[in-house]
mmCIF file of C-alpha atoms and ligand atoms in Angstrom:
data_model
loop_
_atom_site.group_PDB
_atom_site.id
_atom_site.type_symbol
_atom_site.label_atom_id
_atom_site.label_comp_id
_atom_site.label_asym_id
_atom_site.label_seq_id
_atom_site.Cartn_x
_atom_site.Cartn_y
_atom_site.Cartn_z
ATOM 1 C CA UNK A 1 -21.097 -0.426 -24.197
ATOM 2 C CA UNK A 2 -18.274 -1.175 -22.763
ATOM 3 C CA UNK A 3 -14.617 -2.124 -23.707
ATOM 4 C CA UNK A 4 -14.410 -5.614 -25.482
ATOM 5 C CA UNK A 5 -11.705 -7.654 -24.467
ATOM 6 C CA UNK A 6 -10.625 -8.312 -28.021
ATOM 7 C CA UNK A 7 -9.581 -4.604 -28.328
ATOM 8 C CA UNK A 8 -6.677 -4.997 -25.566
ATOM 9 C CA UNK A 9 -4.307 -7.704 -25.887
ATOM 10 C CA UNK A 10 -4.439 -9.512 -22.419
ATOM 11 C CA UNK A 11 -1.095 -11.572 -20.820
ATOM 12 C CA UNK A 12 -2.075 -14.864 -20.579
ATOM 13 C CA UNK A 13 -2.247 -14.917 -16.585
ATOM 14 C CA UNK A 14 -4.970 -11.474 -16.889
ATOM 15 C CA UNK A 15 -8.824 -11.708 -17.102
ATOM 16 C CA UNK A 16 -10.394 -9.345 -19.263
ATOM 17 C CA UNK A 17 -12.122 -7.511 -16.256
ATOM 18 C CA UNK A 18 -15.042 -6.853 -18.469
ATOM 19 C CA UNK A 19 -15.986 -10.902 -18.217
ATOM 20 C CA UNK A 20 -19.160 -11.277 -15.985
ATOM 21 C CA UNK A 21 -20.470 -12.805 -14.011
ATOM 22 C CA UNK A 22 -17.983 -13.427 -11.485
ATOM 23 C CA UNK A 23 -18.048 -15.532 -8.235
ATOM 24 C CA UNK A 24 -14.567 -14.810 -7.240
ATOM 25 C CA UNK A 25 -12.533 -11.989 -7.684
ATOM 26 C CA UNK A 26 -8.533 -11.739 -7.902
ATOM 27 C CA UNK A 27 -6.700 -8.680 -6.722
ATOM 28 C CA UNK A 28 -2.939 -7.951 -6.169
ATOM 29 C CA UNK A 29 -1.651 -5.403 -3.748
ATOM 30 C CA UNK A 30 1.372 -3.652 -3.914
ATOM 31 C CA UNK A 31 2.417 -1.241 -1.632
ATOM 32 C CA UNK A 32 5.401 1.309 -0.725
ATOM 33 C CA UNK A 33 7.480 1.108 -3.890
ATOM 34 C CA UNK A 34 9.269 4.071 -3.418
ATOM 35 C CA UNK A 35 10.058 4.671 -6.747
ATOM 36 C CA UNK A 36 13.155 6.967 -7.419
ATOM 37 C CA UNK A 37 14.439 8.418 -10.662
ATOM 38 C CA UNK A 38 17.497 7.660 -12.091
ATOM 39 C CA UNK A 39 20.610 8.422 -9.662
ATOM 40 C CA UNK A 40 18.162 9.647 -6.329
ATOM 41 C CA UNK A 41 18.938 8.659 -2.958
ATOM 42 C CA UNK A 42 16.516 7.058 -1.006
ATOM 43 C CA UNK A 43 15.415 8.710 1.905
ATOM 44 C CA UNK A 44 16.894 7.214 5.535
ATOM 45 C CA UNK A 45 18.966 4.871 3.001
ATOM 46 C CA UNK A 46 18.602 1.130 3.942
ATOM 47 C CA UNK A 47 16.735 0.704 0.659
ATOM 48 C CA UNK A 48 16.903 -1.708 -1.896
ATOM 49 C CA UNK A 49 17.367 -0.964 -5.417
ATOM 50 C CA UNK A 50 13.288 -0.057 -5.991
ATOM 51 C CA UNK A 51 13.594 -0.894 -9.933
ATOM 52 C CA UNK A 52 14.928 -4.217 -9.331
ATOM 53 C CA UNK A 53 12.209 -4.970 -6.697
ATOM 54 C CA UNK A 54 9.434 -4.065 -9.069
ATOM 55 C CA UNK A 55 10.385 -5.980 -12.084
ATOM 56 C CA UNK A 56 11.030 -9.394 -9.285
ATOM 57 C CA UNK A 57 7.395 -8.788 -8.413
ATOM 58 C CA UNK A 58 6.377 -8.590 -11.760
ATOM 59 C CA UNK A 59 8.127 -11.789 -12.497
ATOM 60 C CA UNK A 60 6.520 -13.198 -9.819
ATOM 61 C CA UNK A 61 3.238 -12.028 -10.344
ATOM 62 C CA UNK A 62 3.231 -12.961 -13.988
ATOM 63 C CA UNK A 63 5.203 -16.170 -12.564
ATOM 64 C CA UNK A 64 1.781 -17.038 -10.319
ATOM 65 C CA UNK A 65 -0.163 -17.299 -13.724
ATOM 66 C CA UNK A 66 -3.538 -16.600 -11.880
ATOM 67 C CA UNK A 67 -5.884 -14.799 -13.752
ATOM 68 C CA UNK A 68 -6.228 -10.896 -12.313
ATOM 69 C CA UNK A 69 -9.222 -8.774 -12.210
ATOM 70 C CA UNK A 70 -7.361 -5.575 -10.539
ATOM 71 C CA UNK A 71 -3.829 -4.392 -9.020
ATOM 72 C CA UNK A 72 -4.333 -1.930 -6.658
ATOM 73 C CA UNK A 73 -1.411 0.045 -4.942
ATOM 74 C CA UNK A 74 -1.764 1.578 -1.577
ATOM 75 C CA UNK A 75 0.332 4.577 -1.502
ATOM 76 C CA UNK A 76 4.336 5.843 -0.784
ATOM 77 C CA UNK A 77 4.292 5.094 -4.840
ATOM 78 C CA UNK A 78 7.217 7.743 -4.642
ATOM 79 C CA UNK A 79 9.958 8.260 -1.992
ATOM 80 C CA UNK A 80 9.952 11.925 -2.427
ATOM 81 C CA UNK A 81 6.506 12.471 -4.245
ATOM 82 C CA UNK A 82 8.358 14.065 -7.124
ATOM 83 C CA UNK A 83 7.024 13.874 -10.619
ATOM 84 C CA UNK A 84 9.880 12.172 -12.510
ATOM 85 C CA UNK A 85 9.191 9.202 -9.390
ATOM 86 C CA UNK A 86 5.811 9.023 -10.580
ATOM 87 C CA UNK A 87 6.674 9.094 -14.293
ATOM 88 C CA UNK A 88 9.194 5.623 -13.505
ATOM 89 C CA UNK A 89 5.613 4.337 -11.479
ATOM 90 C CA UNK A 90 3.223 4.901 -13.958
ATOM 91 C CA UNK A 91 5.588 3.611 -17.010
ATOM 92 C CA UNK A 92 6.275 0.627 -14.477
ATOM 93 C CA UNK A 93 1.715 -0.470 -13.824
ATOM 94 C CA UNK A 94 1.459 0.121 -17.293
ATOM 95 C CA UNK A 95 2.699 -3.229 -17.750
ATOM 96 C CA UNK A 96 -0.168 -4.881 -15.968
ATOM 97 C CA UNK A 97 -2.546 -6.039 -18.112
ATOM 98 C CA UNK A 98 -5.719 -5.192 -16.146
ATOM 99 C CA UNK A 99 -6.548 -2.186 -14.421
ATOM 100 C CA UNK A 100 -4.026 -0.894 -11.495
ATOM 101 C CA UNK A 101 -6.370 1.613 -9.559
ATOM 102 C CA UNK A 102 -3.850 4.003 -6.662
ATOM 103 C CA UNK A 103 -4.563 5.581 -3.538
ATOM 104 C CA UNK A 104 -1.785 7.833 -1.956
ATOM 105 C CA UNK A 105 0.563 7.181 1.516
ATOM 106 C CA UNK A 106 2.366 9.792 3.113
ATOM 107 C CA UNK A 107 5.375 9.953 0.948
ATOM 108 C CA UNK A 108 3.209 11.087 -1.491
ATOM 109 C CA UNK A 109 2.123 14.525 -2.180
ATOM 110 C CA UNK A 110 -1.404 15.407 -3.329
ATOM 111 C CA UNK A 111 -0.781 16.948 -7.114
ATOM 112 C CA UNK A 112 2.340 15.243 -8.604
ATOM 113 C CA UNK A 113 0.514 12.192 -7.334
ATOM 114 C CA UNK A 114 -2.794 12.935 -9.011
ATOM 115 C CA UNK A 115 -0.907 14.197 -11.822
ATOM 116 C CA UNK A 116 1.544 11.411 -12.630
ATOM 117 C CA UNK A 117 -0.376 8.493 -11.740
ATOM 118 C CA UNK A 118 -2.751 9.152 -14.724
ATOM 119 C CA UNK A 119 -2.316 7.319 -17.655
ATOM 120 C CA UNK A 120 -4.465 4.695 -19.789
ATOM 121 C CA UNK A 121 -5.208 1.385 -17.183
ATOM 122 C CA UNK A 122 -3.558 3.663 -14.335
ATOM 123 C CA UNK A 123 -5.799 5.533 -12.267
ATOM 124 C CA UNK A 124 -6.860 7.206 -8.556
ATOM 125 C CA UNK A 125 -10.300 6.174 -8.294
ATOM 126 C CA UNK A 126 -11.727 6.698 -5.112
ATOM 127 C CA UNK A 127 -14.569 3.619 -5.272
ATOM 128 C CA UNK A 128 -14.654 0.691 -8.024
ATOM 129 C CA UNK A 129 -17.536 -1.599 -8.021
ATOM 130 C CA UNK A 130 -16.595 -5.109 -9.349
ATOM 131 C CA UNK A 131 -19.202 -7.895 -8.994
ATOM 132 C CA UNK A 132 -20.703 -7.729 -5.417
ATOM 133 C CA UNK A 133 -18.132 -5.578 -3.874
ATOM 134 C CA UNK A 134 -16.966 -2.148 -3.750
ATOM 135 C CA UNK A 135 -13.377 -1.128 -3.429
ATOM 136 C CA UNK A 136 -13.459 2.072 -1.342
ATOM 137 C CA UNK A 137 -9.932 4.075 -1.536
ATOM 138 C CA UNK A 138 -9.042 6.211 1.531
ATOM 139 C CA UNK A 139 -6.387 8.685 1.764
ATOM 140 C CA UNK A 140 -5.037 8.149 5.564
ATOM 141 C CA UNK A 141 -3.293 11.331 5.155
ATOM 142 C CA UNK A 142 -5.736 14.005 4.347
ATOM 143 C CA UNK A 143 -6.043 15.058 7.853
ATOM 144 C CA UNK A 144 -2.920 16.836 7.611
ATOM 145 C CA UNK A 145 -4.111 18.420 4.638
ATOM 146 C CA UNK A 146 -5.739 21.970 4.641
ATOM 147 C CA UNK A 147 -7.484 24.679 2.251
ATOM 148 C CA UNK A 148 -5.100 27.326 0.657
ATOM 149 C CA UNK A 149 -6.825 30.590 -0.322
ATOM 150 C CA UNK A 150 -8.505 29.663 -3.115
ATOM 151 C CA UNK A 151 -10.414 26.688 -0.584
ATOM 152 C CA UNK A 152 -8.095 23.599 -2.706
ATOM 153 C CA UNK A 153 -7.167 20.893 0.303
ATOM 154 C CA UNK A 154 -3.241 21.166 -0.180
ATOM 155 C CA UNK A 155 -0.505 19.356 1.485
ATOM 156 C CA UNK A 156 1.003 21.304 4.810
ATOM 157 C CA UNK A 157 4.501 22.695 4.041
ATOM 158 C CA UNK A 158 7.584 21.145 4.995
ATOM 159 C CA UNK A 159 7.911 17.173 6.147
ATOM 160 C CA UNK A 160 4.560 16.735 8.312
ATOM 161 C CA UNK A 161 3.143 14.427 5.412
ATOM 162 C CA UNK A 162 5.980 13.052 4.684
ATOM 163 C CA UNK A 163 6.308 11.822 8.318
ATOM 164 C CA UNK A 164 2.783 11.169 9.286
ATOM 165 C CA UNK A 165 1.596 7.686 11.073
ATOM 166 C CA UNK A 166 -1.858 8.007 9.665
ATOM 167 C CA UNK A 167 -4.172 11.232 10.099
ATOM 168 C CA UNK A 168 -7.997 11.070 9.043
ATOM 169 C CA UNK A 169 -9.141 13.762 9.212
ATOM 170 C CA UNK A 170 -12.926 14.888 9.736
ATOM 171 C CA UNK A 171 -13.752 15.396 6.055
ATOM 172 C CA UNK A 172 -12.130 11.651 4.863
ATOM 173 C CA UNK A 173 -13.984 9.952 7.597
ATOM 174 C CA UNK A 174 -17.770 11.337 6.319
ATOM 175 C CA UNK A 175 -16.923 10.734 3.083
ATOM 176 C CA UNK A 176 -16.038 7.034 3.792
ATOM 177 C CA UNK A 177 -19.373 6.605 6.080
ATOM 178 C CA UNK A 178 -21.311 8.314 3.425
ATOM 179 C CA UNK A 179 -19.823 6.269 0.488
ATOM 180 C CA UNK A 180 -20.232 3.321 2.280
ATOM 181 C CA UNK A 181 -23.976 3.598 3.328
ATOM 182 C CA UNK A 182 -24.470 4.763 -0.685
ATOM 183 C CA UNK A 183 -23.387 2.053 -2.209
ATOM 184 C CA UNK A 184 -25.481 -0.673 -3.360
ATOM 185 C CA UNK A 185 -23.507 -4.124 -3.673
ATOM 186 C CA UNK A 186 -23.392 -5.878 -0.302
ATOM 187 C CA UNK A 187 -19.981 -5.820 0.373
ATOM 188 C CA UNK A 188 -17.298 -3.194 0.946
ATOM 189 C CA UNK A 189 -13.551 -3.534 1.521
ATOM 190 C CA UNK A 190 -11.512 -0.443 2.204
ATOM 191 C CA UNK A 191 -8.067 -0.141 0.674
ATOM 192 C CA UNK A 192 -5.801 2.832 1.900
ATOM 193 C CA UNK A 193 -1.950 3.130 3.320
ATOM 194 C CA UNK A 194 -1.931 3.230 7.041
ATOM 195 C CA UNK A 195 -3.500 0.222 8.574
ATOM 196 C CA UNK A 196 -5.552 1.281 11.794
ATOM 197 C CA UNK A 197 -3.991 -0.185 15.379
ATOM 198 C CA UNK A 198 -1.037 -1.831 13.613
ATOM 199 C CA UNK A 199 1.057 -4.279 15.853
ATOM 200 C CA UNK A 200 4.182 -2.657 15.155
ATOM 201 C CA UNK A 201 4.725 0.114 17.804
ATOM 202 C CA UNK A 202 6.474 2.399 15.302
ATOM 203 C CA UNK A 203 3.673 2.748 13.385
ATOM 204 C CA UNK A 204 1.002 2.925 16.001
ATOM 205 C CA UNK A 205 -0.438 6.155 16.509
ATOM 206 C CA UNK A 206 -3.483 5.992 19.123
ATOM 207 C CA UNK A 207 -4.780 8.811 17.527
ATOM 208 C CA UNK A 208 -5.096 7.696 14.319
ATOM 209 C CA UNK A 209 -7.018 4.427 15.666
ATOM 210 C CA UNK A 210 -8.957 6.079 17.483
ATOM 211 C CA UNK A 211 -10.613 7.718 14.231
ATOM 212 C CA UNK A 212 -11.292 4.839 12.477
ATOM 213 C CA UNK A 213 -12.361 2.968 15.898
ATOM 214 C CA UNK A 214 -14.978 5.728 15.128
ATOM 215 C CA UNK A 215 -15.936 4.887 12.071
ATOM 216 C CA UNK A 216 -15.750 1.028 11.550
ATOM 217 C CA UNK A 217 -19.059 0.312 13.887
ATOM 218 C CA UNK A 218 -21.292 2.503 11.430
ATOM 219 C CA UNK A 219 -20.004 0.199 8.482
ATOM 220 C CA UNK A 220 -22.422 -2.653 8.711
ATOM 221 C CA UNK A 221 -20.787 -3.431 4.817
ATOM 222 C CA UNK A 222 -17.356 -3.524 5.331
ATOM 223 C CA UNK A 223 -15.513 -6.852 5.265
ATOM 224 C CA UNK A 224 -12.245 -6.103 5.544
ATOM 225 C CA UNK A 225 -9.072 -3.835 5.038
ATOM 226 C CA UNK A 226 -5.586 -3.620 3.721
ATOM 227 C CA UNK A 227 -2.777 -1.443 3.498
ATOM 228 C CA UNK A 228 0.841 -1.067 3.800
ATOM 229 C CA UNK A 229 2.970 1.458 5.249
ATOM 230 C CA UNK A 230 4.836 -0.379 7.927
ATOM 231 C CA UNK A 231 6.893 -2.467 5.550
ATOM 232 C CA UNK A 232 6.119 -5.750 7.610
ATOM 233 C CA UNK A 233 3.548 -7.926 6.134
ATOM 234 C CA UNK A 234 0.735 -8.877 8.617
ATOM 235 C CA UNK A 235 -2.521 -9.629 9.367
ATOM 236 C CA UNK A 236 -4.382 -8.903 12.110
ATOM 237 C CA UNK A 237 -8.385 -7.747 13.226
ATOM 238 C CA UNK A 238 -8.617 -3.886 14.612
ATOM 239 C CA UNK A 239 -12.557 -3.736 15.885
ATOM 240 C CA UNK A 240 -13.394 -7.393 14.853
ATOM 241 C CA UNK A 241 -12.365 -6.229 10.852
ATOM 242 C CA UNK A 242 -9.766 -8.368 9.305
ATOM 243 C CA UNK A 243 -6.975 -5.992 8.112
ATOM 244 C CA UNK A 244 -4.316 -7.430 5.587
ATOM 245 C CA UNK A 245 -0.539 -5.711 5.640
ATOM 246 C CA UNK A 246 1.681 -6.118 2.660
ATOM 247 C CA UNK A 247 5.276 -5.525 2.080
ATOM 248 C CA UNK A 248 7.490 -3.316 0.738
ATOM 249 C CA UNK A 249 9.766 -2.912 -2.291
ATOM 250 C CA UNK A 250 11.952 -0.466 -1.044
ATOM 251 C CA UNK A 251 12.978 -2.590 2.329
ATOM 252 C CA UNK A 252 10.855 -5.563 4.193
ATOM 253 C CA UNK A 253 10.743 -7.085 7.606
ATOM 254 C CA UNK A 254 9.684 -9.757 9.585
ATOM 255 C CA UNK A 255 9.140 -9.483 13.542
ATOM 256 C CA UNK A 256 8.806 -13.428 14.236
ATOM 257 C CA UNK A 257 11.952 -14.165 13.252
ATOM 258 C CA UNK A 258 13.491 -10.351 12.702
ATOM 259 C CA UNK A 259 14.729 -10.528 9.316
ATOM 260 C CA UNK A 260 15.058 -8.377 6.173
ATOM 261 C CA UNK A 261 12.590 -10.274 3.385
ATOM 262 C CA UNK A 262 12.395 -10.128 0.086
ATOM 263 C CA UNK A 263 10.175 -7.169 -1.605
ATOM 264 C CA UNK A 264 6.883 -8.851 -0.472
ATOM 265 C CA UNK A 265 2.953 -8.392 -2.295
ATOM 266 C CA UNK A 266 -0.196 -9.932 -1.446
ATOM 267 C CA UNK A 267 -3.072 -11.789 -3.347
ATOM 268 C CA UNK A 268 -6.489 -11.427 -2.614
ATOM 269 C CA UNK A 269 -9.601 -13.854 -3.775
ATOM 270 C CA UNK A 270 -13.006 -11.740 -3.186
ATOM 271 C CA UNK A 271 -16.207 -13.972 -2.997
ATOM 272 C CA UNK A 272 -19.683 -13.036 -3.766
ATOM 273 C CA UNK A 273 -20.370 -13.989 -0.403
ATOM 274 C CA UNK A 274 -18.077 -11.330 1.129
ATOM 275 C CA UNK A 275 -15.246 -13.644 2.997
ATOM 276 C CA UNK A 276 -11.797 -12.273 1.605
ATOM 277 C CA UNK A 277 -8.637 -14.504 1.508
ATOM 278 C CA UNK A 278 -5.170 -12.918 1.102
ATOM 279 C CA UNK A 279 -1.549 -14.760 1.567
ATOM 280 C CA UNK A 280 1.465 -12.343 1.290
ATOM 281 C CA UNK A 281 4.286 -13.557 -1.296
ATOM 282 C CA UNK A 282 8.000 -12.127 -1.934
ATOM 283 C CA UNK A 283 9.900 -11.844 -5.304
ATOM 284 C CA UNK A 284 12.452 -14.657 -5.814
ATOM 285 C CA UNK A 285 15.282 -14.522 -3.309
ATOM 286 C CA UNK A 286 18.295 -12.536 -4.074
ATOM 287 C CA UNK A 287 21.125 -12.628 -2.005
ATOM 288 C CA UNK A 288 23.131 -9.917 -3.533
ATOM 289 C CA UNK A 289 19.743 -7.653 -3.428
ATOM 290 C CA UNK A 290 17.412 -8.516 -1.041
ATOM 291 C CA UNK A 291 19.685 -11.330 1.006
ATOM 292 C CA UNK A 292 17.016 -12.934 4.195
ATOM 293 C CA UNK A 293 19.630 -11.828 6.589
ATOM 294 C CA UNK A 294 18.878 -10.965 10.577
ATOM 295 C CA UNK A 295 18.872 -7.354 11.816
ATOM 296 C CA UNK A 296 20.425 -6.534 14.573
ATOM 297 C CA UNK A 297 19.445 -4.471 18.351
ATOM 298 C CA UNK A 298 18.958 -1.447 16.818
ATOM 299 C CA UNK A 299 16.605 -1.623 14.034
ATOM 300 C CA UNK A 300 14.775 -4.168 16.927
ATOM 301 C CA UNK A 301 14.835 -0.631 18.937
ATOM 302 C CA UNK A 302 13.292 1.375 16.195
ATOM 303 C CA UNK A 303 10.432 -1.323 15.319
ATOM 304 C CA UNK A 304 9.852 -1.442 18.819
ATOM 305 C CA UNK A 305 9.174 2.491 19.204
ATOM 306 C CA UNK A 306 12.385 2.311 21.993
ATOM 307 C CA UNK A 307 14.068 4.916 20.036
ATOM 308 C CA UNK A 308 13.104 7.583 17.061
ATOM 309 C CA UNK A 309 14.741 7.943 13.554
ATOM 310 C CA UNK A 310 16.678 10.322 14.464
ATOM 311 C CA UNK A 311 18.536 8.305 17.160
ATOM 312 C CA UNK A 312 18.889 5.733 14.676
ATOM 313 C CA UNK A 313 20.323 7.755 12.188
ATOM 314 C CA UNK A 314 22.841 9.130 14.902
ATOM 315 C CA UNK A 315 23.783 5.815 15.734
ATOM 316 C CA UNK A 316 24.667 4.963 12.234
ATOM 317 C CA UNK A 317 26.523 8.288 12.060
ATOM 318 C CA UNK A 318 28.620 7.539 15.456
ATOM 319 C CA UNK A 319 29.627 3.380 14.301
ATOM 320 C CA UNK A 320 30.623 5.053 11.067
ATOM 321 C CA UNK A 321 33.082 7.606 12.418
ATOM 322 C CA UNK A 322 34.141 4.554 14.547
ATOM 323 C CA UNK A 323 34.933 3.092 11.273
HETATM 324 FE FE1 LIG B 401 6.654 3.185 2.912
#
């Protein structure tokens, strides 16, 4: 039997996900929070305060007062993938009142991630069935990932994770054909961190695409996908597949016009007869934290793949010197 709704005490805005049948169902993404502990630096600075951004979306969230069947985050929970970040994460989805389900992006690292983002309502499930779909979580970074001696997948030493565009790997992409062909609802919709083929060319990686350009044909199920990573909300098709793109709380952008937004997170409406809408939403404007301001040439440059981090961090390094 399972859970009765009377033995959790739901926000007003939050379905008991329990409640059947369904002919829609309501998801929110959130992606890239970036969570630091208390008095950590974000990495490449240009961050906003990642606390603040969370409870705005919260607000916000709570604020839409639609009723929720699931919050799912796709990955760089953590800026540094270090426990105490995930600690701050996992105190901060407890709040939801509905389950918040996780998959991993390349700033995080495979065991404080598996190990902090379990708690009661928080968890790393790899496929959830809810009404006619299944919710298949991907890790776009286990490619980089290997055996150590005792045969455990474990992250590659130093930064290569950390820095990765989006690696399949082999393994991940049999496991998503096989999941996908096992399941028995009609409808699939993958959720992971790297989007594949995104517009922006700092996140492209033809590599990466051309894995999933692999995979999507055999996936007569699969409606759609969504993930994160480039901080720039979007939507696009890669292969004829709608992919959605949410924001970031640690920093967010738009192209068309290039501005800094406010932490941005998307809502989804799944319906029994597998179309998918999504529309991307910010926390309220705050123009001491998040102000909608322009950016300038140089952060063009870097969106643009027309120069690398570290050109724009020596850049930053020369105008301050210049004072
Ligand atoms: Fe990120």
């Amino acid at each position: 039997m399972g859970p009765s709704c009377g033995m959790r005490l739901l926000a007003p805005n939050l379905r008991c996900p329990y409640a059947a049948p369904m002919a829609e169902i309501r998801v929110v993404q959130l992606s890239d929070t970036h969570f630091l502990a208390d008095g950590e630096e974000a990495e490449g600075g240009a961050a906003y305060d990642t606390d603040a951004a969370f409870d705005a979306v919260f607000d916000a969230i709570e604020a839409d007062a639609e009723p929720l069947d699931l919050v799912v985050v796709t990955g760089d929970v953590a800026d540094h993938g270090r426990s105490a970040q995930y600690r701050k994460a996992a105190d901060a989805f407890e709040r939801f009142g509905v389950p918040v389900n996780v998959c991993p992006g390349n700033h995080d690292f495979v065991t404080p991630f598996a190990a902090g983002m379990g708690r009661t309502g928080v968890s790393t499930s790899r496929v959830i069935e809810i009404g006619e779909w299944a919710f298949v979580f991907v890790d776009s970074s286990a490619g980089v990932m290997s055996p150590d001696a005792s045969g455990l997948a474990v992250d590659p030493p130093g930064e290569e994770r950390l820095h990765n565009n989006g690696c399949l790997g082999q393994a991940e992409a049999a496991w998503v054909r096989q999941i996908c062909e096992s399941v028995t609802v009609p409808h699939v919709f993958i959720w992971l961190h790297h989007p594949p083929g995104p517009p922006l060319p700092l996140c492209f990686d033809e590599d990466y695409a051309a894995e999933w350009r692999a995979v999507v044909g055999d996936l007569p199920k699969l409606r759609g996908m969504a993930g994160g990573h480039t901080h720039v909300p979007d939507a696009y098709e890669f292969e004829s597949v709608p992919v959605w793109v949410a924001g970031s709380f640690k920093n967010s952008f738009s192209m068309d016009p290039q501005m800094w937004l406010p932490p941005a997170y998307r809502s989804y409406v799944f319906s029994d007869d597998g179309t998918v809408t999504s529309e991307n939403r910010y926390a309220a404007d705050n123009d001491e934290l998040w102000p909608r301001k322009p950016f300038g040439r140089t952060l063009k440059s870097l969106f643009m793949g027309e120069i690398g981090y570290d050109e724009l961090r020596q850049i930053a390094a020369e105008r301050a010197a210049a004072g």
